[in-house]
XYZ file of C-alpha atoms in Angstrom:
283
model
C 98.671 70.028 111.075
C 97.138 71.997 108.930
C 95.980 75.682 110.815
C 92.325 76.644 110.628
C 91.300 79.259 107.983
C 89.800 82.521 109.282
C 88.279 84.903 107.179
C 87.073 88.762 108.533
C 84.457 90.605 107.350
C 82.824 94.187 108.465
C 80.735 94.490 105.152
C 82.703 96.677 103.768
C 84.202 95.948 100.000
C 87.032 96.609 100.521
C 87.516 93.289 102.082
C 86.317 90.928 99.500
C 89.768 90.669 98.528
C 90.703 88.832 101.463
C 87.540 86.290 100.986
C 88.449 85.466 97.521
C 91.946 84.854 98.484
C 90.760 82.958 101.665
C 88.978 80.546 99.357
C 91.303 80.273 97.144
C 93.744 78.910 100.129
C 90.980 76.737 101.665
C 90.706 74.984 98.687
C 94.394 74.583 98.250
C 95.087 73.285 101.273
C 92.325 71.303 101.094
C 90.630 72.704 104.274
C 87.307 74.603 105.379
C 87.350 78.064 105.735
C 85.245 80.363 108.661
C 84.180 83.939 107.583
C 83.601 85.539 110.536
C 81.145 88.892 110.238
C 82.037 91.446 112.184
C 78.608 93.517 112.957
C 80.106 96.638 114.326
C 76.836 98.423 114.200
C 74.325 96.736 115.821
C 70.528 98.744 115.655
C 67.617 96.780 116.216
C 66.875 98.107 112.627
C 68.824 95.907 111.355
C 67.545 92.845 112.578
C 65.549 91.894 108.950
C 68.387 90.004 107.375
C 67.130 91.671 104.405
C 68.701 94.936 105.665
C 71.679 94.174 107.493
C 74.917 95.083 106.304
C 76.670 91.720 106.699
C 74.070 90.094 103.809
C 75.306 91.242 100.797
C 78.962 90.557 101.509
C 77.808 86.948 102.830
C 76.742 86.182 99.737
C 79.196 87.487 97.471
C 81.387 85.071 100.235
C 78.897 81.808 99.594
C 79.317 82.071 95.674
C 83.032 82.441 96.679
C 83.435 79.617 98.466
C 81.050 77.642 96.384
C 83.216 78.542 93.166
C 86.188 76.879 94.438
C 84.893 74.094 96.143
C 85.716 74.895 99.787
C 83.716 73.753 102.612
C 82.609 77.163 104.907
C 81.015 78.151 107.544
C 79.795 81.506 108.445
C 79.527 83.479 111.588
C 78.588 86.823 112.971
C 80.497 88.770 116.360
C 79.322 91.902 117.305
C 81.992 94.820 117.923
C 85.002 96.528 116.461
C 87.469 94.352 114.339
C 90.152 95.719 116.556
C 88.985 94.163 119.395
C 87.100 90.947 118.029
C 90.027 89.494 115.903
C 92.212 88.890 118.750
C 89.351 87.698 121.104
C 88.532 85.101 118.121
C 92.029 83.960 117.247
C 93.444 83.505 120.652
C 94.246 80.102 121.657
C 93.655 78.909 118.058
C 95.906 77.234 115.684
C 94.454 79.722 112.955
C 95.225 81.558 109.994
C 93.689 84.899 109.854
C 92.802 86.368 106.406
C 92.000 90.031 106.385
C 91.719 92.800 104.151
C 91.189 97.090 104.515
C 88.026 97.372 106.763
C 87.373 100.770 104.928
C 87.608 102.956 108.098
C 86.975 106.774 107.159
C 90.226 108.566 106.435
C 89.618 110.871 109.875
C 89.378 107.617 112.073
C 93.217 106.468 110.334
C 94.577 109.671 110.916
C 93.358 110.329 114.489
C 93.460 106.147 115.665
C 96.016 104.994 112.861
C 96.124 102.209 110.807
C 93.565 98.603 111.825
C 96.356 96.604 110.771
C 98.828 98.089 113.296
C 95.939 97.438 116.450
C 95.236 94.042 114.858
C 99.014 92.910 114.316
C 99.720 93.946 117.885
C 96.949 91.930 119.715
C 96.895 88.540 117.746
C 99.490 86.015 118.062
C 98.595 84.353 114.933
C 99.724 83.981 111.724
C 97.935 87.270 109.311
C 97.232 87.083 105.656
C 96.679 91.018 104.594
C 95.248 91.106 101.352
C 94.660 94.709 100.076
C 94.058 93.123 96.326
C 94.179 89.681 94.998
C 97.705 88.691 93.017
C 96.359 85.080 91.818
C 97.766 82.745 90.771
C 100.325 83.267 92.664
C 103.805 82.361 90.821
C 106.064 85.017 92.829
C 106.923 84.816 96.453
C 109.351 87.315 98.104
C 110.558 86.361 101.382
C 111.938 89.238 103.829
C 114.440 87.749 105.760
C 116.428 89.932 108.531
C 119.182 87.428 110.550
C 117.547 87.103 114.005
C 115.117 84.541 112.687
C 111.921 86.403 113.327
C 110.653 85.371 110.308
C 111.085 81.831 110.435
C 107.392 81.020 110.842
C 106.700 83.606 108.094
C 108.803 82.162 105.663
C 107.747 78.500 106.665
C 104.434 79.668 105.564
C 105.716 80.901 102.776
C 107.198 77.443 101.213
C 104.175 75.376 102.489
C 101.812 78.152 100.341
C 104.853 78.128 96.863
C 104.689 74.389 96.996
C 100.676 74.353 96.618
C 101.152 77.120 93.836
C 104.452 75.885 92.349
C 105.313 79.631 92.992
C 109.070 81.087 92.460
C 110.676 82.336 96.201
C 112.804 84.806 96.604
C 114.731 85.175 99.717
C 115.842 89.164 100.475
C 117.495 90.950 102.692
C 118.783 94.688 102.995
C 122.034 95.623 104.563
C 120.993 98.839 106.305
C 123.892 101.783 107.016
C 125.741 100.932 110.440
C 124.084 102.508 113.592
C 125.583 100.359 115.899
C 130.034 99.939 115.600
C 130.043 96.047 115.972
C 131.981 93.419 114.349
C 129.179 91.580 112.938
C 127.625 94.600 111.881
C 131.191 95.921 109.748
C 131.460 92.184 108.620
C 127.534 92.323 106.904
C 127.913 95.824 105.583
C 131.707 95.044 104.177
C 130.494 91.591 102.552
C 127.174 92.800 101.493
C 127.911 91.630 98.082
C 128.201 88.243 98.856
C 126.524 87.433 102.102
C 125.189 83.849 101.766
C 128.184 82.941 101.555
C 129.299 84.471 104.619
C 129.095 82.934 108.502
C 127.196 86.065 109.443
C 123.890 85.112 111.034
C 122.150 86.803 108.052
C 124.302 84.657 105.565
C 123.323 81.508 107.415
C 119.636 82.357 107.321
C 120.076 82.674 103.712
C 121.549 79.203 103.306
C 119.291 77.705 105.673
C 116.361 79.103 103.332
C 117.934 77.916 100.080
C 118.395 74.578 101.215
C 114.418 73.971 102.727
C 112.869 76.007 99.151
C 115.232 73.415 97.121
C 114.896 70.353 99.291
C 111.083 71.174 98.938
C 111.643 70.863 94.980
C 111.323 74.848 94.973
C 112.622 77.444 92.733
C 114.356 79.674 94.536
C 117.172 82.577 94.425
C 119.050 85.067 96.980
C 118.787 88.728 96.405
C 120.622 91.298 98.665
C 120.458 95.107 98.510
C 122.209 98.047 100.814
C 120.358 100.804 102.121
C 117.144 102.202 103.994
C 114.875 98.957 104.587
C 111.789 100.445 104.193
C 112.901 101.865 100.859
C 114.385 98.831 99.426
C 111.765 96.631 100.307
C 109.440 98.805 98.731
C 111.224 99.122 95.380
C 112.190 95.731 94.904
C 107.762 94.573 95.422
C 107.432 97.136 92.601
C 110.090 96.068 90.273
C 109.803 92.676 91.043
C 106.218 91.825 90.061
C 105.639 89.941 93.171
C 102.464 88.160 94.175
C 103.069 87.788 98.050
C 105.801 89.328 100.415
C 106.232 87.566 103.411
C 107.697 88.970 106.352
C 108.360 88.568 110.673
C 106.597 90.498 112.792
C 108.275 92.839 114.968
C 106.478 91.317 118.038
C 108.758 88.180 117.659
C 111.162 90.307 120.012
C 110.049 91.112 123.558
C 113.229 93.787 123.347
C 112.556 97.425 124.175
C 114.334 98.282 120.517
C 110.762 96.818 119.250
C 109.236 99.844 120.948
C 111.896 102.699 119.319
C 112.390 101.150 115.554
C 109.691 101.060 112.881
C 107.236 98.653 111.963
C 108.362 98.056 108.705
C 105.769 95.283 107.968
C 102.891 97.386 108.904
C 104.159 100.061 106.952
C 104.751 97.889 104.096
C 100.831 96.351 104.347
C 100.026 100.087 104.634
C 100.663 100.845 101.066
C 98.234 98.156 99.662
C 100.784 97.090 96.996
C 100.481 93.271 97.306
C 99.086 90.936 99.820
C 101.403 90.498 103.046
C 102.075 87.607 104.862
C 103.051 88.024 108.388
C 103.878 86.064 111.905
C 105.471 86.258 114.976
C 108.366 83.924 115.639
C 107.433 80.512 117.718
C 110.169 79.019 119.274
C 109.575 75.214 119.104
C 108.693 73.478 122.261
């Protein structure tokens, strides 16, 4: 089934990225799309349409949509986008398209980041789109051995099939914090670790075998060191046009709560559009 398409606004620029890229994926999947305006200053100034802050961004959105041939719908929800996203997306099959919402650089610092609020609270699949890398012919897939980011990269091979997009399927071999013999056998075989039994190796394989029996061009690519770091340099060097990643709320563990959020930090630096979603275990 395909998901439904949700698109969030607050009016500010900074998120027409996001729209463009959401109608770019409506009409590639051959499905509507639902931009959802978020007013999250209502004054009964604003009620002239003429005035409100939501009407130019609508229609930039219309000629959008209208460009690429995707059926739309709009909508308007009054409040923050931290707390209307996950009231809208819950209980939906949905995929949420968002970009920066343009919040004052006081607000990050003392509140942090929308992204982090927003990845916390919504179950869903998110689309973070920062600036638009179309077409899209480069796909790098983040893949860590616990298979958090199985849904993630299954979104990832439905959206390089539409494309005809190149993946890539990486993973970093961090230093050793914890003495195990898993751990020794990944850090000792680094090298080579698809072709290894580790669970990382396998994960590798398994994604090999989907992106080719899906008529995909795809490669591995493995590199030791910091995560964050390596993640970061291969997006740069790589030219990539999407990075797809888990999200650490796949895990109800308490290590969640004492590790970083390396996909929020990665969407943080607005480098290229990030794909992310929590692990569902199939019923």
């Amino acid at each position: 089934m395909t998901p439904d398409i949700l698109i969030f606004t607050n009016g500010q620029p900074t998120t027409l990225p996001a729209i463009e890229y959401g109608a770019w994926l409506g009409a590639s999947m051959r499905t509507s799309v639902r931009l959802v305006g978020l007013d999250e200053h209502p004054s009964p100034s604003q009620i002239d349409e003429e005035t409100h802050p939501l009407e130019g961004i609508f229609a930039e959105a219309v000629e959008a949509f209208k460009k690429a041939g995707v059926a739309y719908q709009l909508e308007v929800q009054k409040g923050y986008a931290e707390d209307v996203i996950p009231r809208r997306s819950q209980g939906q099959d949905a995929l949420l398209v968002v970009g920066p919402l343009g919040r004052p650089p006081l607000k990050r610092l003392l509140s942090g980041r929308s992204f982090r609020h927003i990845m916390e609270q919504v179950a869903a699949p998110i689309l973070y789109v920062p600036h638009v890398r179309l077409p899209l012919k480069r796909i790098l897939v983040c893949l860590g051995g616990l298979g958090y980011e199985v849904t993630a990269e299954t979104l990832a091979m439905q959206m390089a099939q539409m494309a005809h997009a190149e993946i890539v399927l990486f993973t970093v071999v961090p230093p050793i914090d914890l003495d195990y013999p898993e751990a020794r056998h990944v850090s000792e075989n680094w090298e080579h670790l698809a072709d290894t039994n580790t669970l990382t190796g396998k994960s590798l394989r398994r994604g090999l075998e989907i992106a080719r029996q899906a008529g995909l061009s795809a490669s591995v690519k493995v590199c030791n060191g910091n995560v964050l770091e390596e993640i970061l340099a291969e997006v740069e060097r790589g030219n990539y046009d999407l990075l797809c990643m888990g999200s650490p709320y796949s895990s109800h563990a308490l290590r969640q709560f004492y590790t970083p959020n390396v996909t929020a930090e990665i969407a943080e630096t607005d480098l290229v559009p990030v794909l992310t979603a929590r692990y569902s275990r199939p019923e």
